[in-house]
CSV table of N, CA and C in Angstrom, one decimal:
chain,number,residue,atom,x,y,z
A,1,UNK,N,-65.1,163.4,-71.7
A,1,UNK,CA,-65.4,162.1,-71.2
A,1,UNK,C,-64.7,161.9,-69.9
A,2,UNK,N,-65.2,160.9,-68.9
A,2,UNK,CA,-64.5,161.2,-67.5
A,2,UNK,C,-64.1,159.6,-67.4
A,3,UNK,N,-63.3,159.5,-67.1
A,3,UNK,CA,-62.7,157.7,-66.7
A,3,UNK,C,-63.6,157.2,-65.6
A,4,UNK,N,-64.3,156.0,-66.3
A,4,UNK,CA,-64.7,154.7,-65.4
A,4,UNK,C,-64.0,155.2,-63.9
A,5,UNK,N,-62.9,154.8,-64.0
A,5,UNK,CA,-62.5,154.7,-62.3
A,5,UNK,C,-62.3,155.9,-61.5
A,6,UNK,N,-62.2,156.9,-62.0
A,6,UNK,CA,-62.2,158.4,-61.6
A,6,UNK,C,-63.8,158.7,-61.2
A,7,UNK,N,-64.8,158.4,-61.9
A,7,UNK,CA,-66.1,158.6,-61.2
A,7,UNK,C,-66.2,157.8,-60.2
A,8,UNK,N,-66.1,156.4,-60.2
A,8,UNK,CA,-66.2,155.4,-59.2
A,8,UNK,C,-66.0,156.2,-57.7
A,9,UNK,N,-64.2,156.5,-58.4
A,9,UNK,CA,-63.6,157.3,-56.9
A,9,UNK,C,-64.6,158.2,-56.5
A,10,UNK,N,-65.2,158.7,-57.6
A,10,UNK,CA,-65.7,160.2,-56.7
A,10,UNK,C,-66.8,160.0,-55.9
A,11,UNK,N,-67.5,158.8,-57.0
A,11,UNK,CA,-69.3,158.2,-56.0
A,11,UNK,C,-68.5,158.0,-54.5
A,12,UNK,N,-67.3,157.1,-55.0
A,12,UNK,CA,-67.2,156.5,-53.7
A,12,UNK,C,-66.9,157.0,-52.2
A,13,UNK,N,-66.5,158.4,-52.6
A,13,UNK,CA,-65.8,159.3,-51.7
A,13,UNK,C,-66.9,160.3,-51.2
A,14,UNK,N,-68.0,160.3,-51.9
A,14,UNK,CA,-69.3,161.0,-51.5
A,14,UNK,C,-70.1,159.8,-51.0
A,15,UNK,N,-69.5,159.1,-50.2
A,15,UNK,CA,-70.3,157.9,-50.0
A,15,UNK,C,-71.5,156.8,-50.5
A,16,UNK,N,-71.1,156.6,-51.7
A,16,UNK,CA,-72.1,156.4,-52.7
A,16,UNK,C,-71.7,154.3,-52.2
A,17,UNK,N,-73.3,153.9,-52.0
A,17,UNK,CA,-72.8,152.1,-51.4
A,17,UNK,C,-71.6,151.1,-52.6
A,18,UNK,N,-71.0,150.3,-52.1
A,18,UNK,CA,-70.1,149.9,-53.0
A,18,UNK,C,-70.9,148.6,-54.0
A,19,UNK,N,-72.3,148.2,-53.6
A,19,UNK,CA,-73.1,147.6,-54.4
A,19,UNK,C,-73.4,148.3,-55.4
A,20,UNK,N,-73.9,149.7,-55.4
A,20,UNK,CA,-74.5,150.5,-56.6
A,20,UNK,C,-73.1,151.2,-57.3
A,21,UNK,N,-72.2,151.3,-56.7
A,21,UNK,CA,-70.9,151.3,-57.4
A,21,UNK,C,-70.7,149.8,-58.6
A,22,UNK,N,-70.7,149.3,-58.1
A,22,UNK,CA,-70.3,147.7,-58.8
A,22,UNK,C,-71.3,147.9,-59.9
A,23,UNK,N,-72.8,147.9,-60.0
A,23,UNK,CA,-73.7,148.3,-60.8
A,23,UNK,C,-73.3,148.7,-61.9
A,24,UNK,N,-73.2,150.3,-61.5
A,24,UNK,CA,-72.4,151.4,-62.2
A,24,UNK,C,-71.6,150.6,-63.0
A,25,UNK,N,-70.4,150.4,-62.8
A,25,UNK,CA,-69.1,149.8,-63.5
A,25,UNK,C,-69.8,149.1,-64.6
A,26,UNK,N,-70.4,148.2,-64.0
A,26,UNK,CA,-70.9,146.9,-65.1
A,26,UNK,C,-72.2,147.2,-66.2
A,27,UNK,N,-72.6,148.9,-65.9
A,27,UNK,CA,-73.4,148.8,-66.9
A,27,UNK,C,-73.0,149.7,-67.8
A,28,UNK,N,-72.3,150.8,-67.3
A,28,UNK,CA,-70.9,151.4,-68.2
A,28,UNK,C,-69.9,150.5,-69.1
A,29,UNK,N,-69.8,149.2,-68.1
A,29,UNK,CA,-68.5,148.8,-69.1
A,29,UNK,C,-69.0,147.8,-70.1
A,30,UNK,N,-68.0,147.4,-71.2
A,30,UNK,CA,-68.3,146.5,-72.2
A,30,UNK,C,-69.7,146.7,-72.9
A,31,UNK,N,-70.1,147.9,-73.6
A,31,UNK,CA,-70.8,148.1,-74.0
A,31,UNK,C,-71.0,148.1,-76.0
A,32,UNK,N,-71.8,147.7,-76.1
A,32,UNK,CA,-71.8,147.6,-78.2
A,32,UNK,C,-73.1,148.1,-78.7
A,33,UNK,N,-72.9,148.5,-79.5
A,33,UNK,CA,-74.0,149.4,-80.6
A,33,UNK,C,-74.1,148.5,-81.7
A,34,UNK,N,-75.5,148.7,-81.9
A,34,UNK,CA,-75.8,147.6,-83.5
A,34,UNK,C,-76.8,148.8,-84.2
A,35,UNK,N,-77.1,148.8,-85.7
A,35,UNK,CA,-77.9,149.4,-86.5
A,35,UNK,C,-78.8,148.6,-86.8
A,36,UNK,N,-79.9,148.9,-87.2
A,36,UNK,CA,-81.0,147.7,-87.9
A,36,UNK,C,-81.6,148.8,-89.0
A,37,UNK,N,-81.5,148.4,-90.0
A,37,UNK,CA,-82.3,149.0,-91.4
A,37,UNK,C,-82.9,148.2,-92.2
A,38,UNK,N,-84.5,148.4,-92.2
A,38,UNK,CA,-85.1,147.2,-92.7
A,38,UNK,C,-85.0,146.3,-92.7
A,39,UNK,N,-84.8,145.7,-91.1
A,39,UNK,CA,-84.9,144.9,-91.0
A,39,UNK,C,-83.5,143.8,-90.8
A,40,UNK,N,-82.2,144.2,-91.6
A,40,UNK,CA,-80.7,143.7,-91.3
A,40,UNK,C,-80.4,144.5,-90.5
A,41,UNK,N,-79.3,143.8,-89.7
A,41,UNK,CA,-78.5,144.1,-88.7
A,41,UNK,C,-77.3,144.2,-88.8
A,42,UNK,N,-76.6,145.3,-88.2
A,42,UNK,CA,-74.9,145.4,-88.6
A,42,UNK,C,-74.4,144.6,-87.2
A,43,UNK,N,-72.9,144.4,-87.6
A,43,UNK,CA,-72.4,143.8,-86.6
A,43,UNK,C,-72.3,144.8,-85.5
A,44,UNK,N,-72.5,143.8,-84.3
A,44,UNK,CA,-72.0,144.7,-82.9
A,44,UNK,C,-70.5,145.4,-83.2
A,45,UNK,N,-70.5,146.8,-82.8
A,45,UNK,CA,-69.4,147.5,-82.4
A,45,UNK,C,-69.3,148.3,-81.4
A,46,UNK,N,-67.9,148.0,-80.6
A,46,UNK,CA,-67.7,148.2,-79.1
A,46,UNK,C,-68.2,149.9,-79.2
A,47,UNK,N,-68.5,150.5,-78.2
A,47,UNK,CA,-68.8,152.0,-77.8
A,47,UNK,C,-68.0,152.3,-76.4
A,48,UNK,N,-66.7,153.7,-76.9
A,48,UNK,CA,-66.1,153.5,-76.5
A,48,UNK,C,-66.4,155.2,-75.7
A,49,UNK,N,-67.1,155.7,-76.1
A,49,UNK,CA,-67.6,157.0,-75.3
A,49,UNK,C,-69.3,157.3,-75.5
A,50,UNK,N,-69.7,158.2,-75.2
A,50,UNK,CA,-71.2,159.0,-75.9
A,50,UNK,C,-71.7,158.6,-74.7
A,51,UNK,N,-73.7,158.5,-74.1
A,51,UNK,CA,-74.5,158.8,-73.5
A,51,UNK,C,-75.3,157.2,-73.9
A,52,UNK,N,-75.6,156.5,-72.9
A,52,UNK,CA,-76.6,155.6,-72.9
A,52,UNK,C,-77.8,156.0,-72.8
A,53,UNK,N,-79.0,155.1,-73.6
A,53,UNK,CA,-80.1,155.5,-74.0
A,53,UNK,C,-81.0,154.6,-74.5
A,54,UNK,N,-82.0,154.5,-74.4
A,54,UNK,CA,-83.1,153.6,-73.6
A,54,UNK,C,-83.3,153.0,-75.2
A,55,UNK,N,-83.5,151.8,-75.4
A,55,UNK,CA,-83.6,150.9,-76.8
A,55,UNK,C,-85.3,151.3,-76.9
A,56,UNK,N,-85.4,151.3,-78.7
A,56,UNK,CA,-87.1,151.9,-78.9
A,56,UNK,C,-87.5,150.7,-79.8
């Protein structure tokens, strides 16, 4: 897993805009996973590593 602010640095040093940086940050951070099984839902719980992935 690579730290939040260690990528930042790296977009940022390959001149990556500091708008699409801020992006980044905010869609990486504070993120929660829920289950649904017929229909109930489990409580949100934070995700604190893995691969983001398009809701079906």
């Amino acid at each position: 897993m690579v730290p939040l602010e260690h990528l930042a640095a790296k977009l940022k040093h390959n001149g990556i805009n500091e708008n699409i940086l801020i992006w980044i940050r905010s869609f990486i951070s504070n993120r929660s996973q829920q289950v649904q099984v017929e229909g109930v839902h489990s409580n949100p719980s934070p995700v604190a590593s893995g691969v983001l992935k398009a809701q079906f």
